[in-house]
Amino acid sequence: MVSSPHEAMHRIFQEHPELFSRVSEVLGVDFAPPTSFTVLPNDLTETQPLERRVDTLLRFDTQKDGSFLLAVEAQGKKDPDKPASWAYYASYLLTKYRLQPMLLVICQDRSTAEWAARPVRFGPPQWPLLTLCPLVAGPHNMPLITSPAEVRKDLALATLAAITHATNPDIGAILKAMTNVLRDTPAALADPIIEFVAQGMGKHPSAALWRKLVAVDLSFYKSPLSEELRDEGRAEGRAEDVLTVLAERGIDVPEAVRERVTGCGDVEVLGRWLRRAVTAPSADAIFGDG
C-alpha cells in the first residue's frame, strides 16, 4: 500500500468522479452534475523526451454546461514552477481534446492552498496573455465533518474533507465519525475509503490514530490496511514471545538484538527465532542464518 496523501487527494476523483460537483458546490462555484464521465489517460508527454503528467484527468459530460475536462492536482507544498506547468497542462488539453479544461488543486495546509489559489498572469504587465485561476480545495474551505450523520450524507466528500484536515486538532473526531459510518457500509464501498484515508493521513500523527480506529472499530473488514494491521499484531505478539523466552532463561538481551526482534514484521522469521530462543546459548544465537 502506498501511504501517500498525494495519491489519495487526486485518486479519489477517479473512484468518485461525481465528487467534483459537490466539491465545487462547497467552494461556491456552480458546476452542473455530470450526466456521464470518463477517466482519461493522465500522460501529457510530448514527442520530445520530456514527460508531463497531470495527477488525475477526467472528462465530464453535462446537459447544462456541455463537456469539459477536469485536471486534479494534489499539491503538498509551494512550488514556483507549478503555475507554468499548470498553464501548460491547460493549453495542451485544450489543443488535444478541443474541450475546455478546468484545474482543481487539493491541498492539506492552508498556506499552500492560499498560494495555489492566487491568480497568476502570464505575459507583460501591460497586456497579460493568460491568467491562470485554479479552483482550490484545502483546510481553509473544506467542511470540518465530525458528525456521522453528515458523513453518511456524502461519504466521498467526507473522505476528501478528512484528508484535507489531516493536521486539524479535531482530526480524532473527524476520523471517529468516519469509522462510525463505515461500520454499516458495504465492504465494497468501505474498503477503498479505508485505504484512501490511510493514504491521506500520510506520515502525520493522525495516521497512527486512523490505524488504531480501523483495528478497533473496523476489525471485521478485510481491506489491505486491516490485513496489514492484523499481521502487525501477530508479529508484535511473536516478538514479545521471543524476548520473554530469553528473559525467562536468564539470557541477557543486548539492545541491538531487542531492536532487531521488535522491528521484524515477518511472522515466519519470528517463529524460527522463537524456536531457537528455547535452546540458544546467547541472544545473538537466535538469528542463525536468518
PDB file of C-alpha atoms in Angstrom:
ATOM      1  CA  MET A   1       0.000   0.000   0.000  1.00  0.00           C
ATOM      2  CA  VAL A   2       1.330   3.425  -0.965  1.00  0.00           C
ATOM      3  CA  SER A   3       0.979   5.699   2.054  1.00  0.00           C
ATOM      4  CA  SER A   4       0.801   8.995   0.234  1.00  0.00           C
ATOM      5  CA  PRO A   5      -1.572  11.912   0.761  1.00  0.00           C
ATOM      6  CA  HIS A   6      -0.668  12.940  -2.782  1.00  0.00           C
ATOM      7  CA  GLU A   7      -2.266   9.789  -4.198  1.00  0.00           C
ATOM      8  CA  ALA A   8      -5.372   9.966  -2.040  1.00  0.00           C
ATOM      9  CA  MET A   9      -6.076  13.630  -2.777  1.00  0.00           C
ATOM     10  CA  HIS A  10      -6.474  13.067  -6.504  1.00  0.00           C
ATOM     11  CA  ARG A  11      -7.233   9.343  -6.948  1.00  0.00           C
ATOM     12  CA  ILE A  12     -10.486   9.626  -5.012  1.00  0.00           C
ATOM     13  CA  PHE A  13     -11.794  11.570  -8.027  1.00  0.00           C
ATOM     14  CA  GLN A  14     -11.070   8.540 -10.220  1.00  0.00           C
ATOM     15  CA  GLU A  15     -13.212   6.352  -7.955  1.00  0.00           C
ATOM     16  CA  HIS A  16     -15.846   9.044  -7.379  1.00  0.00           C
ATOM     17  CA  PRO A  17     -15.758  11.482 -10.346  1.00  0.00           C
ATOM     18  CA  GLU A  18     -19.127  12.902  -9.306  1.00  0.00           C
ATOM     19  CA  LEU A  19     -17.354  14.241  -6.202  1.00  0.00           C
ATOM     20  CA  PHE A  20     -16.250  17.295  -8.219  1.00  0.00           C
ATOM     21  CA  SER A  21     -19.792  18.627  -8.361  1.00  0.00           C
ATOM     22  CA  ARG A  22     -20.076  18.506  -4.579  1.00  0.00           C
ATOM     23  CA  VAL A  23     -16.609  19.984  -4.014  1.00  0.00           C
ATOM     24  CA  SER A  24     -17.348  22.843  -6.416  1.00  0.00           C
ATOM     25  CA  GLU A  25     -20.621  23.490  -4.587  1.00  0.00           C
ATOM     26  CA  VAL A  26     -18.756  23.627  -1.270  1.00  0.00           C
ATOM     27  CA  LEU A  27     -16.289  26.083  -2.825  1.00  0.00           C
ATOM     28  CA  GLY A  28     -19.079  28.306  -4.096  1.00  0.00           C
ATOM     29  CA  VAL A  29     -18.739  27.586  -7.826  1.00  0.00           C
ATOM     30  CA  ASP A  30     -21.670  26.340  -9.893  1.00  0.00           C
ATOM     31  CA  PHE A  31     -20.820  23.269 -11.974  1.00  0.00           C
ATOM     32  CA  ALA A  32     -23.753  21.162 -13.096  1.00  0.00           C
ATOM     33  CA  PRO A  33     -23.692  17.486 -12.056  1.00  0.00           C
ATOM     34  CA  PRO A  34     -22.313  15.308 -14.866  1.00  0.00           C
ATOM     35  CA  THR A  35     -24.574  13.029 -16.841  1.00  0.00           C
ATOM     36  CA  SER A  36     -21.527  10.871 -17.605  1.00  0.00           C
ATOM     37  CA  PHE A  37     -17.802  10.901 -17.036  1.00  0.00           C
ATOM     38  CA  THR A  38     -14.689   9.198 -18.342  1.00  0.00           C
ATOM     39  CA  VAL A  39     -11.294   8.736 -16.701  1.00  0.00           C
ATOM     40  CA  LEU A  40      -8.788   9.760 -19.373  1.00  0.00           C
ATOM     41  CA  PRO A  41      -5.076   8.913 -19.675  1.00  0.00           C
ATOM     42  CA  ASN A  42      -3.019  11.230 -17.484  1.00  0.00           C
ATOM     43  CA  ASP A  43       0.089  11.119 -19.696  1.00  0.00           C
ATOM     44  CA  LEU A  44       0.661  14.546 -21.276  1.00  0.00           C
ATOM     45  CA  THR A  45       4.061  13.594 -22.700  1.00  0.00           C
ATOM     46  CA  GLU A  46       5.154  15.295 -25.909  1.00  0.00           C
ATOM     47  CA  THR A  47       7.140  13.590 -28.682  1.00  0.00           C
ATOM     48  CA  GLN A  48      10.314  15.093 -27.259  1.00  0.00           C
ATOM     49  CA  PRO A  49      11.834  13.164 -24.321  1.00  0.00           C
ATOM     50  CA  LEU A  50      10.033  15.170 -21.625  1.00  0.00           C
ATOM     51  CA  GLU A  51       7.229  13.670 -19.559  1.00  0.00           C
ATOM     52  CA  ARG A  52       4.436  15.789 -18.188  1.00  0.00           C
ATOM     53  CA  ARG A  53       1.724  14.040 -16.188  1.00  0.00           C
ATOM     54  CA  VAL A  54      -1.289  15.567 -14.531  1.00  0.00           C
ATOM     55  CA  ASP A  55      -2.277  13.647 -11.387  1.00  0.00           C
ATOM     56  CA  THR A  56      -5.819  12.764 -12.480  1.00  0.00           C
ATOM     57  CA  LEU A  57      -7.639  13.710 -15.683  1.00  0.00           C
ATOM     58  CA  LEU A  58     -11.399  13.314 -16.190  1.00  0.00           C
ATOM     59  CA  ARG A  59     -13.862  14.188 -18.903  1.00  0.00           C
ATOM     60  CA  PHE A  60     -17.276  15.403 -17.749  1.00  0.00           C
ATOM     61  CA  ASP A  61     -20.384  15.500 -19.934  1.00  0.00           C
ATOM     62  CA  THR A  62     -23.308  17.590 -18.670  1.00  0.00           C
ATOM     63  CA  GLN A  63     -26.652  18.695 -20.055  1.00  0.00           C
ATOM     64  CA  LYS A  64     -26.243  22.279 -18.882  1.00  0.00           C
ATOM     65  CA  ASP A  65     -22.555  23.032 -19.464  1.00  0.00           C
ATOM     66  CA  GLY A  66     -21.726  20.579 -22.237  1.00  0.00           C
ATOM     67  CA  SER A  67     -18.428  18.695 -21.937  1.00  0.00           C
ATOM     68  CA  PHE A  68     -15.247  19.797 -20.244  1.00  0.00           C
ATOM     69  CA  LEU A  69     -12.029  18.345 -18.843  1.00  0.00           C
ATOM     70  CA  LEU A  70     -11.074  18.281 -15.184  1.00  0.00           C
ATOM     71  CA  ALA A  71      -7.426  18.008 -14.175  1.00  0.00           C
ATOM     72  CA  VAL A  72      -6.975  17.249 -10.461  1.00  0.00           C
ATOM     73  CA  GLU A  73      -3.607  18.080  -8.915  1.00  0.00           C
ATOM     74  CA  ALA A  74      -2.532  17.202  -5.355  1.00  0.00           C
ATOM     75  CA  GLN A  75      -0.146  19.881  -4.116  1.00  0.00           C
ATOM     76  CA  GLY A  76       1.899  19.276  -0.971  1.00  0.00           C
ATOM     77  CA  LYS A  77       3.923  22.489  -0.901  1.00  0.00           C
ATOM     78  CA  LYS A  78       4.502  25.777  -2.672  1.00  0.00           C
ATOM     79  CA  ASP A  79       6.333  25.325  -5.949  1.00  0.00           C
ATOM     80  CA  PRO A  80       7.134  28.411  -8.052  1.00  0.00           C
ATOM     81  CA  ASP A  81       7.397  26.243 -11.172  1.00  0.00           C
ATOM     82  CA  LYS A  82       3.915  24.774 -10.825  1.00  0.00           C
ATOM     83  CA  PRO A  83       1.830  27.631 -12.271  1.00  0.00           C
ATOM     84  CA  ALA A  84       3.732  27.386 -15.560  1.00  0.00           C
ATOM     85  CA  SER A  85       3.215  23.607 -15.590  1.00  0.00           C
ATOM     86  CA  TRP A  86      -0.484  24.041 -14.881  1.00  0.00           C
ATOM     87  CA  ALA A  87      -0.785  26.590 -17.687  1.00  0.00           C
ATOM     88  CA  TYR A  88       0.937  24.114 -19.985  1.00  0.00           C
ATOM     89  CA  TYR A  89      -1.496  21.382 -18.968  1.00  0.00           C
ATOM     90  CA  ALA A  90      -4.463  23.629 -19.741  1.00  0.00           C
ATOM     91  CA  SER A  91      -3.088  24.619 -23.131  1.00  0.00           C
ATOM     92  CA  TYR A  92      -2.157  21.051 -24.037  1.00  0.00           C
ATOM     93  CA  LEU A  93      -5.520  19.636 -23.009  1.00  0.00           C
ATOM     94  CA  LEU A  94      -7.422  22.286 -24.954  1.00  0.00           C
ATOM     95  CA  THR A  95      -5.278  21.592 -28.015  1.00  0.00           C
ATOM     96  CA  LYS A  96      -5.529  17.794 -27.780  1.00  0.00           C
ATOM     97  CA  TYR A  97      -9.162  17.315 -26.795  1.00  0.00           C
ATOM     98  CA  ARG A  98     -10.749  20.563 -28.043  1.00  0.00           C
ATOM     99  CA  LEU A  99     -12.615  20.791 -24.760  1.00  0.00           C
ATOM    100  CA  GLN A 100     -12.406  23.497 -22.137  1.00  0.00           C
ATOM    101  CA  PRO A 101     -10.040  22.491 -19.291  1.00  0.00           C
ATOM    102  CA  MET A 102     -10.626  23.026 -15.567  1.00  0.00           C
ATOM    103  CA  LEU A 103      -7.992  22.666 -12.836  1.00  0.00           C
ATOM    104  CA  LEU A 104      -8.789  21.597  -9.269  1.00  0.00           C
ATOM    105  CA  VAL A 105      -5.894  21.708  -6.783  1.00  0.00           C
ATOM    106  CA  ILE A 106      -6.193  19.779  -3.498  1.00  0.00           C
ATOM    107  CA  CYS A 107      -4.004  20.824  -0.547  1.00  0.00           C
ATOM    108  CA  GLN A 108      -3.542  19.768   3.076  1.00  0.00           C
ATOM    109  CA  ASP A 109      -2.237  23.023   4.525  1.00  0.00           C
ATOM    110  CA  ARG A 110      -3.735  26.478   4.386  1.00  0.00           C
ATOM    111  CA  SER A 111      -0.578  28.277   3.281  1.00  0.00           C
ATOM    112  CA  THR A 112      -0.144  26.091   0.216  1.00  0.00           C
ATOM    113  CA  ALA A 113      -3.841  26.290  -0.599  1.00  0.00           C
ATOM    114  CA  GLU A 114      -3.873  30.093  -0.466  1.00  0.00           C
ATOM    115  CA  TRP A 115      -0.734  30.207  -2.599  1.00  0.00           C
ATOM    116  CA  ALA A 116      -2.266  27.878  -5.198  1.00  0.00           C
ATOM    117  CA  ALA A 117      -5.473  29.911  -5.331  1.00  0.00           C
ATOM    118  CA  ARG A 118      -3.776  33.173  -6.311  1.00  0.00           C
ATOM    119  CA  PRO A 119      -4.417  34.123  -9.950  1.00  0.00           C
ATOM    120  CA  VAL A 120      -1.188  34.008 -11.945  1.00  0.00           C
ATOM    121  CA  ARG A 121      -0.880  36.208 -15.025  1.00  0.00           C
ATOM    122  CA  PHE A 122       1.441  35.312 -17.864  1.00  0.00           C
ATOM    123  CA  GLY A 123       2.718  37.912 -20.305  1.00  0.00           C
ATOM    124  CA  PRO A 124       3.811  41.552 -19.990  1.00  0.00           C
ATOM    125  CA  PRO A 125       2.005  43.604 -17.345  1.00  0.00           C
ATOM    126  CA  GLN A 126       0.605  45.963 -19.977  1.00  0.00           C
ATOM    127  CA  TRP A 127      -1.259  43.133 -21.657  1.00  0.00           C
ATOM    128  CA  PRO A 128      -1.374  39.770 -19.849  1.00  0.00           C
ATOM    129  CA  LEU A 129      -1.679  36.957 -22.352  1.00  0.00           C
ATOM    130  CA  LEU A 130      -3.042  34.360 -19.964  1.00  0.00           C
ATOM    131  CA  THR A 131      -4.452  34.285 -16.443  1.00  0.00           C
ATOM    132  CA  LEU A 132      -4.338  31.012 -14.504  1.00  0.00           C
ATOM    133  CA  CYS A 133      -7.024  30.721 -11.843  1.00  0.00           C
ATOM    134  CA  PRO A 134      -7.359  27.181 -10.452  1.00  0.00           C
ATOM    135  CA  LEU A 135     -10.119  26.066  -8.119  1.00  0.00           C
ATOM    136  CA  VAL A 136      -8.512  25.083  -4.805  1.00  0.00           C
ATOM    137  CA  ALA A 137      -9.805  22.847  -2.015  1.00  0.00           C
ATOM    138  CA  GLY A 138      -7.981  22.696   1.296  1.00  0.00           C
ATOM    139  CA  PRO A 139      -8.349  23.003   5.054  1.00  0.00           C
ATOM    140  CA  HIS A 140      -9.318  26.654   4.695  1.00  0.00           C
ATOM    141  CA  ASN A 141     -12.543  25.959   2.815  1.00  0.00           C
ATOM    142  CA  MET A 142     -13.400  22.248   3.051  1.00  0.00           C
ATOM    143  CA  PRO A 143     -16.060  21.342   5.653  1.00  0.00           C
ATOM    144  CA  LEU A 144     -14.981  20.056   9.058  1.00  0.00           C
ATOM    145  CA  ILE A 145     -17.193  16.975   9.346  1.00  0.00           C
ATOM    146  CA  THR A 146     -17.361  15.425  12.824  1.00  0.00           C
ATOM    147  CA  SER A 147     -20.946  14.153  12.708  1.00  0.00           C
ATOM    148  CA  PRO A 148     -21.636  10.600  11.497  1.00  0.00           C
ATOM    149  CA  ALA A 149     -24.922  11.865  10.064  1.00  0.00           C
ATOM    150  CA  GLU A 150     -23.036  14.348   7.872  1.00  0.00           C
ATOM    151  CA  VAL A 151     -20.523  11.699   6.856  1.00  0.00           C
ATOM    152  CA  ARG A 152     -23.355   9.381   5.853  1.00  0.00           C
ATOM    153  CA  LYS A 153     -24.885  12.061   3.610  1.00  0.00           C
ATOM    154  CA  ASP A 154     -21.815  12.101   1.351  1.00  0.00           C
ATOM    155  CA  LEU A 155     -19.101   9.578   2.178  1.00  0.00           C
ATOM    156  CA  ALA A 156     -16.794  10.572  -0.688  1.00  0.00           C
ATOM    157  CA  LEU A 157     -16.904  14.267   0.229  1.00  0.00           C
ATOM    158  CA  ALA A 158     -16.382  13.413   3.917  1.00  0.00           C
ATOM    159  CA  THR A 159     -13.342  11.327   2.947  1.00  0.00           C
ATOM    160  CA  LEU A 160     -11.720  14.124   0.970  1.00  0.00           C
ATOM    161  CA  ALA A 161     -12.565  16.601   3.738  1.00  0.00           C
ATOM    162  CA  ALA A 162     -10.884  14.320   6.295  1.00  0.00           C
ATOM    163  CA  ILE A 163      -7.772  14.103   4.117  1.00  0.00           C
ATOM    164  CA  THR A 164      -7.528  17.877   3.767  1.00  0.00           C
ATOM    165  CA  HIS A 165      -7.912  18.228   7.558  1.00  0.00           C
ATOM    166  CA  ALA A 166      -5.253  15.604   8.396  1.00  0.00           C
ATOM    167  CA  THR A 167      -3.418  18.021  10.719  1.00  0.00           C
ATOM    168  CA  ASN A 168      -6.511  19.626  12.249  1.00  0.00           C
ATOM    169  CA  PRO A 169      -6.710  19.420  16.089  1.00  0.00           C
ATOM    170  CA  ASP A 170     -10.171  17.853  15.674  1.00  0.00           C
ATOM    171  CA  ILE A 171      -8.917  15.056  13.416  1.00  0.00           C
ATOM    172  CA  GLY A 172      -9.771  12.494  16.111  1.00  0.00           C
ATOM    173  CA  ALA A 173     -13.449  13.410  15.977  1.00  0.00           C
ATOM    174  CA  ILE A 174     -13.343  13.546  12.181  1.00  0.00           C
ATOM    175  CA  LEU A 175     -11.888  10.040  11.869  1.00  0.00           C
ATOM    176  CA  LYS A 176     -14.162   8.620  14.567  1.00  0.00           C
ATOM    177  CA  ALA A 177     -17.173   9.859  12.641  1.00  0.00           C
ATOM    178  CA  MET A 178     -15.801   8.085   9.573  1.00  0.00           C
ATOM    179  CA  THR A 179     -15.426   4.710  11.320  1.00  0.00           C
ATOM    180  CA  ASN A 180     -18.884   5.037  12.872  1.00  0.00           C
ATOM    181  CA  VAL A 181     -20.355   5.201   9.372  1.00  0.00           C
ATOM    182  CA  LEU A 182     -18.010   2.660   7.792  1.00  0.00           C
ATOM    183  CA  ARG A 183     -19.180   0.021  10.293  1.00  0.00           C
ATOM    184  CA  ASP A 184     -22.523  -0.063   8.462  1.00  0.00           C
ATOM    185  CA  THR A 185     -21.148   0.489   4.959  1.00  0.00           C
ATOM    186  CA  PRO A 186     -20.897  -2.424   2.484  1.00  0.00           C
ATOM    187  CA  ALA A 187     -17.329  -3.685   2.252  1.00  0.00           C
ATOM    188  CA  ALA A 188     -17.114  -2.993  -1.493  1.00  0.00           C
ATOM    189  CA  LEU A 189     -17.504   0.728  -0.748  1.00  0.00           C
ATOM    190  CA  ALA A 190     -15.859   0.829   2.683  1.00  0.00           C
ATOM    191  CA  ASP A 191     -12.592  -0.912   1.748  1.00  0.00           C
ATOM    192  CA  PRO A 192     -11.342   1.710  -0.742  1.00  0.00           C
ATOM    193  CA  ILE A 193     -12.454   4.514   1.592  1.00  0.00           C
ATOM    194  CA  ILE A 194     -10.397   2.967   4.407  1.00  0.00           C
ATOM    195  CA  GLU A 195      -7.363   2.902   2.119  1.00  0.00           C
ATOM    196  CA  PHE A 196      -7.900   6.458   0.846  1.00  0.00           C
ATOM    197  CA  VAL A 197      -7.989   7.794   4.406  1.00  0.00           C
ATOM    198  CA  ALA A 198      -4.888   5.767   5.326  1.00  0.00           C
ATOM    199  CA  GLN A 199      -3.042   7.204   2.337  1.00  0.00           C
ATOM    200  CA  GLY A 200      -4.338  10.680   3.078  1.00  0.00           C
ATOM    201  CA  MET A 201      -3.048  10.714   6.645  1.00  0.00           C
ATOM    202  CA  GLY A 202       0.464  10.068   5.280  1.00  0.00           C
ATOM    203  CA  LYS A 203       3.127  10.425   7.962  1.00  0.00           C
ATOM    204  CA  HIS A 204       1.096  12.784  10.114  1.00  0.00           C
ATOM    205  CA  PRO A 205       0.298  11.686  13.703  1.00  0.00           C
ATOM    206  CA  SER A 206      -3.278  11.170  12.535  1.00  0.00           C
ATOM    207  CA  ALA A 207      -2.058   8.121  10.574  1.00  0.00           C
ATOM    208  CA  ALA A 208      -1.451   6.178  13.795  1.00  0.00           C
ATOM    209  CA  LEU A 209      -4.862   7.245  15.093  1.00  0.00           C
ATOM    210  CA  TRP A 210      -6.573   6.010  11.933  1.00  0.00           C
ATOM    211  CA  ARG A 211      -4.771   2.669  12.104  1.00  0.00           C
ATOM    212  CA  LYS A 212      -5.917   2.277  15.705  1.00  0.00           C
ATOM    213  CA  LEU A 213      -9.525   3.136  14.852  1.00  0.00           C
ATOM    214  CA  VAL A 214      -9.517   0.690  11.942  1.00  0.00           C
ATOM    215  CA  ALA A 215      -8.064  -2.037  14.158  1.00  0.00           C
ATOM    216  CA  VAL A 216     -10.660  -1.479  16.895  1.00  0.00           C
ATOM    217  CA  ASP A 217     -13.790  -0.241  15.115  1.00  0.00           C
ATOM    218  CA  LEU A 218     -13.396  -1.984  11.760  1.00  0.00           C
ATOM    219  CA  SER A 219     -11.588  -5.168  12.735  1.00  0.00           C
ATOM    220  CA  PHE A 220     -14.063  -7.296  10.767  1.00  0.00           C
ATOM    221  CA  TYR A 221     -13.075  -5.742   7.444  1.00  0.00           C
ATOM    222  CA  LYS A 222     -10.565  -7.464   5.202  1.00  0.00           C
ATOM    223  CA  SER A 223      -9.199  -4.412   3.430  1.00  0.00           C
ATOM    224  CA  PRO A 224      -5.430  -4.293   2.748  1.00  0.00           C
ATOM    225  CA  LEU A 225      -4.959  -1.965   5.720  1.00  0.00           C
ATOM    226  CA  SER A 226      -6.972  -4.224   8.014  1.00  0.00           C
ATOM    227  CA  GLU A 227      -4.968  -7.265   6.934  1.00  0.00           C
ATOM    228  CA  GLU A 228      -1.759  -5.318   7.461  1.00  0.00           C
ATOM    229  CA  LEU A 229      -2.846  -4.347  10.967  1.00  0.00           C
ATOM    230  CA  ARG A 230      -3.684  -7.945  11.824  1.00  0.00           C
ATOM    231  CA  ASP A 231      -0.283  -9.100  10.529  1.00  0.00           C
ATOM    232  CA  GLU A 232       1.396  -6.403  12.606  1.00  0.00           C
ATOM    233  CA  GLY A 233      -0.476  -7.591  15.687  1.00  0.00           C
ATOM    234  CA  ARG A 234       0.629 -11.191  15.159  1.00  0.00           C
ATOM    235  CA  ALA A 235       4.223 -10.096  14.599  1.00  0.00           C
ATOM    236  CA  GLU A 236       4.248  -7.945  17.731  1.00  0.00           C
ATOM    237  CA  GLY A 237       2.934 -10.833  19.804  1.00  0.00           C
ATOM    238  CA  ARG A 238       5.520 -13.251  18.392  1.00  0.00           C
ATOM    239  CA  ALA A 239       8.341 -10.760  19.027  1.00  0.00           C
ATOM    240  CA  GLU A 240       7.234 -10.439  22.658  1.00  0.00           C
ATOM    241  CA  ASP A 241       7.276 -14.238  22.954  1.00  0.00           C
ATOM    242  CA  VAL A 242      10.895 -14.371  21.727  1.00  0.00           C
ATOM    243  CA  LEU A 243      12.046 -11.792  24.270  1.00  0.00           C
ATOM    244  CA  THR A 244      10.021 -13.423  27.065  1.00  0.00           C
ATOM    245  CA  VAL A 245      11.626 -16.838  26.483  1.00  0.00           C
ATOM    246  CA  LEU A 246      15.108 -15.328  26.564  1.00  0.00           C
ATOM    247  CA  ALA A 247      14.291 -13.410  29.731  1.00  0.00           C
ATOM    248  CA  GLU A 248      12.862 -16.499  31.456  1.00  0.00           C
ATOM    249  CA  ARG A 249      16.062 -18.369  30.675  1.00  0.00           C
ATOM    250  CA  GLY A 250      18.118 -15.564  32.222  1.00  0.00           C
ATOM    251  CA  ILE A 251      19.856 -14.683  28.942  1.00  0.00           C
ATOM    252  CA  ASP A 252      20.969 -11.087  28.587  1.00  0.00           C
ATOM    253  CA  VAL A 253      19.397  -9.360  25.571  1.00  0.00           C
ATOM    254  CA  PRO A 254      21.523  -6.525  24.117  1.00  0.00           C
ATOM    255  CA  GLU A 255      19.639  -3.512  22.827  1.00  0.00           C
ATOM    256  CA  ALA A 256      20.664  -4.291  19.237  1.00  0.00           C
ATOM    257  CA  VAL A 257      19.074  -7.747  19.498  1.00  0.00           C
ATOM    258  CA  ARG A 258      15.919  -6.331  21.083  1.00  0.00           C
ATOM    259  CA  GLU A 259      15.562  -3.761  18.299  1.00  0.00           C
ATOM    260  CA  ARG A 260      16.034  -6.380  15.590  1.00  0.00           C
ATOM    261  CA  VAL A 261      13.416  -8.653  17.140  1.00  0.00           C
ATOM    262  CA  THR A 262      10.811  -5.945  17.735  1.00  0.00           C
ATOM    263  CA  GLY A 263      11.490  -4.418  14.325  1.00  0.00           C
ATOM    264  CA  CYS A 264      10.828  -7.661  12.448  1.00  0.00           C
ATOM    265  CA  GLY A 265       7.393  -7.879  10.851  1.00  0.00           C
ATOM    266  CA  ASP A 266       7.765 -11.379   9.385  1.00  0.00           C
ATOM    267  CA  VAL A 267       5.796 -13.853  11.497  1.00  0.00           C
ATOM    268  CA  GLU A 268       7.587 -16.889   9.990  1.00  0.00           C
ATOM    269  CA  VAL A 269      11.047 -15.471  10.742  1.00  0.00           C
ATOM    270  CA  LEU A 270       9.979 -14.624  14.281  1.00  0.00           C
ATOM    271  CA  GLY A 271       8.717 -18.185  14.649  1.00  0.00           C
ATOM    272  CA  ARG A 272      12.188 -19.537  13.792  1.00  0.00           C
ATOM    273  CA  TRP A 273      13.762 -17.155  16.276  1.00  0.00           C
ATOM    274  CA  LEU A 274      11.267 -18.269  18.932  1.00  0.00           C
ATOM    275  CA  ARG A 275      12.159 -21.924  18.461  1.00  0.00           C
ATOM    276  CA  ARG A 276      15.858 -21.135  18.674  1.00  0.00           C
ATOM    277  CA  ALA A 277      15.314 -18.991  21.770  1.00  0.00           C
ATOM    278  CA  VAL A 278      14.432 -22.137  23.725  1.00  0.00           C
ATOM    279  CA  THR A 279      17.973 -23.542  23.447  1.00  0.00           C
ATOM    280  CA  ALA A 280      20.196 -20.704  22.162  1.00  0.00           C
ATOM    281  CA  PRO A 281      23.304 -20.102  24.337  1.00  0.00           C
ATOM    282  CA  SER A 282      23.095 -16.341  23.743  1.00  0.00           C
ATOM    283  CA  ALA A 283      20.626 -13.799  22.432  1.00  0.00           C
ATOM    284  CA  ASP A 284      22.584 -13.329  19.194  1.00  0.00           C
ATOM    285  CA  ALA A 285      22.435 -17.073  18.525  1.00  0.00           C
ATOM    286  CA  ILE A 286      18.697 -16.992  17.806  1.00  0.00           C
ATOM    287  CA  PHE A 287      19.341 -15.333  14.464  1.00  0.00           C
ATOM    288  CA  GLY A 288      21.484 -18.088  12.961  1.00  0.00           C
ATOM    289  CA  ASP A 289      21.303 -17.562   9.220  1.00  0.00           C
ATOM    290  CA  GLY A 290      18.014 -15.694   9.337  1.00  0.00           C
TER     291      GLY A 290
END
